[in-house]
CSV table of C-alpha atoms in Angstrom, one decimal:
chain,number,residue,atom,x,y,z
A,262,MET,CA,0.0,0.0,0.0
A,263,GLN,CA,1.4,3.4,-1.0
A,264,SER,CA,1.3,6.2,1.6
A,265,ASN,CA,1.1,9.8,0.4
A,266,GLU,CA,2.3,12.7,2.6
A,267,ILE,CA,1.9,16.4,2.8
A,268,LYS,CA,5.0,18.1,4.2
A,269,PHE,CA,6.1,21.7,4.7
A,270,THR,CA,8.3,23.8,6.9
A,271,THR,CA,7.7,27.4,8.1
A,272,THR,CA,9.2,29.7,10.6
A,273,ILE,CA,6.9,31.5,13.1
A,274,LYS,CA,7.9,34.6,15.1
A,275,ALA,CA,6.7,33.1,18.4
A,276,PRO,CA,8.1,30.8,21.1
A,277,PRO,CA,7.3,27.1,21.0
A,278,GLU,CA,5.0,27.4,24.0
A,279,LYS,CA,2.7,29.8,22.2
A,280,ILE,CA,2.6,27.6,19.1
A,281,MET,CA,1.7,24.6,21.3
A,282,GLU,CA,-1.2,26.6,22.7
A,283,ALA,CA,-2.3,27.5,19.1
A,284,LEU,CA,-2.3,23.8,18.2
A,285,MET,CA,-4.0,22.4,21.3
A,286,GLN,CA,-6.6,25.0,22.4
A,287,GLU,CA,-9.9,25.5,20.6
A,288,GLU,CA,-9.9,29.3,21.0
A,289,HIS,CA,-6.6,29.5,19.1
A,290,ILE,CA,-7.5,26.8,16.5
A,291,GLN,CA,-10.7,28.8,15.7
A,292,LYS,CA,-8.4,31.7,14.7
A,293,TRP,CA,-6.1,29.9,12.3
A,294,TRP,CA,-8.1,27.0,10.9
A,295,THR,CA,-11.8,26.8,11.5
A,296,ASN,CA,-14.1,28.8,13.8
A,297,GLU,CA,-16.0,25.5,14.2
A,298,ALA,CA,-13.3,23.9,16.4
A,299,LYS,CA,-14.1,22.2,19.7
A,300,VAL,CA,-11.4,20.6,21.9
A,301,ILE,CA,-12.4,18.5,25.0
A,302,ASP,CA,-10.1,16.2,26.9
A,303,GLY,CA,-7.6,15.9,24.0
A,304,LYS,CA,-10.2,15.2,21.4
A,305,GLY,CA,-10.7,17.8,18.6
A,306,VAL,CA,-13.8,18.1,16.4
A,307,PHE,CA,-13.4,20.5,13.5
A,308,GLY,CA,-16.4,21.4,11.3
A,309,PHE,CA,-16.4,23.2,8.0
A,310,SER,CA,-20.1,23.9,7.3
A,311,ASP,CA,-19.3,26.4,4.5
A,312,HIS,CA,-18.2,23.3,2.6
A,313,GLY,CA,-21.4,21.3,3.4
A,314,ASP,CA,-21.6,18.7,6.2
A,315,THR,CA,-17.9,18.3,6.6
A,316,GLU,CA,-16.2,17.3,9.9
A,317,ALA,CA,-12.9,15.9,11.1
A,318,ARG,CA,-12.3,14.3,14.5
A,319,PHE,CA,-8.8,14.0,16.0
A,320,ASP,CA,-7.2,12.5,19.1
A,321,MET,CA,-4.7,15.2,20.1
A,322,GLU,CA,-1.4,14.5,21.9
A,323,ARG,CA,1.1,17.0,23.2
A,324,HIS,CA,4.8,15.9,23.6
A,325,ASP,CA,7.9,17.9,24.5
A,326,ASN,CA,8.6,19.3,21.1
A,327,LYS,CA,5.6,18.2,19.0
A,328,VAL,CA,1.9,17.9,18.7
A,329,VAL,CA,0.3,14.8,17.1
A,330,TRP,CA,-3.3,14.7,15.8
A,331,LYS,CA,-4.7,11.3,14.8
A,332,CYS,CA,-7.8,11.5,12.6
A,333,THR,CA,-10.4,9.1,13.9
A,334,LYS,CA,-13.3,10.2,11.7
A,335,SER,CA,-13.7,12.4,8.7
A,336,SER,CA,-16.1,13.5,6.1
A,337,MET,CA,-13.7,16.0,4.6
A,338,ALA,CA,-14.7,16.8,1.0
A,339,GLY,CA,-17.4,14.1,1.1
A,340,THR,CA,-14.9,11.3,1.7
A,341,ASN,CA,-13.3,9.5,4.7
A,342,ALA,CA,-9.8,10.0,3.1
A,343,TRP,CA,-8.5,11.7,6.3
A,344,GLU,CA,-9.5,8.8,8.6
A,345,GLY,CA,-6.4,7.0,9.8
A,346,THR,CA,-4.1,9.8,8.9
A,347,THR,CA,-1.7,11.5,11.4
A,348,VAL,CA,-0.8,15.1,11.4
A,349,THR,CA,2.5,15.9,13.2
A,350,PHE,CA,3.7,19.4,14.1
A,351,VAL,CA,7.4,19.4,15.2
A,352,LEU,CA,8.6,22.6,16.9
A,353,THR,CA,12.2,23.6,16.9
A,354,PRO,CA,13.3,26.8,18.8
A,355,GLU,CA,15.4,29.2,16.8
A,356,ALA,CA,16.6,32.7,17.5
A,357,ASN,CA,13.5,34.8,18.1
A,358,SER,CA,11.3,32.3,16.3
A,359,THR,CA,10.3,28.6,16.0
A,360,ARG,CA,10.6,26.3,13.0
A,361,LEU,CA,7.5,24.3,12.5
A,362,ASP,CA,7.8,21.1,10.5
A,363,PHE,CA,4.3,19.8,9.4
A,364,LEU,CA,3.6,16.3,8.2
A,365,GLN,CA,0.3,14.7,7.3
A,366,SER,CA,0.8,11.0,6.5
A,367,GLY,CA,-1.2,7.8,6.2
A,368,TYR,CA,-3.3,8.4,3.1
């Protein structure tokens, strides 16, 4: 079975702790991804009603230098293609910024 991946790296002018908050707390996720974000006890539910009945559910884990979201249910773009995928955000402190390495894998 072939596995496709989405990867990118970016630099953010913020400390890793602030980025961790932005990746784990619904009030921050609502600002950078979807305003239909709910996070309860490490479980994220993200809706996208402007694209029809579209939702993704994730188990969210915080580690020392990374955040991992594991997709447990999805109706993204009318398919379950995201189910079973893993989104990993690795944070590396740099001078006055943080490098964020993004990887979504398991398609």
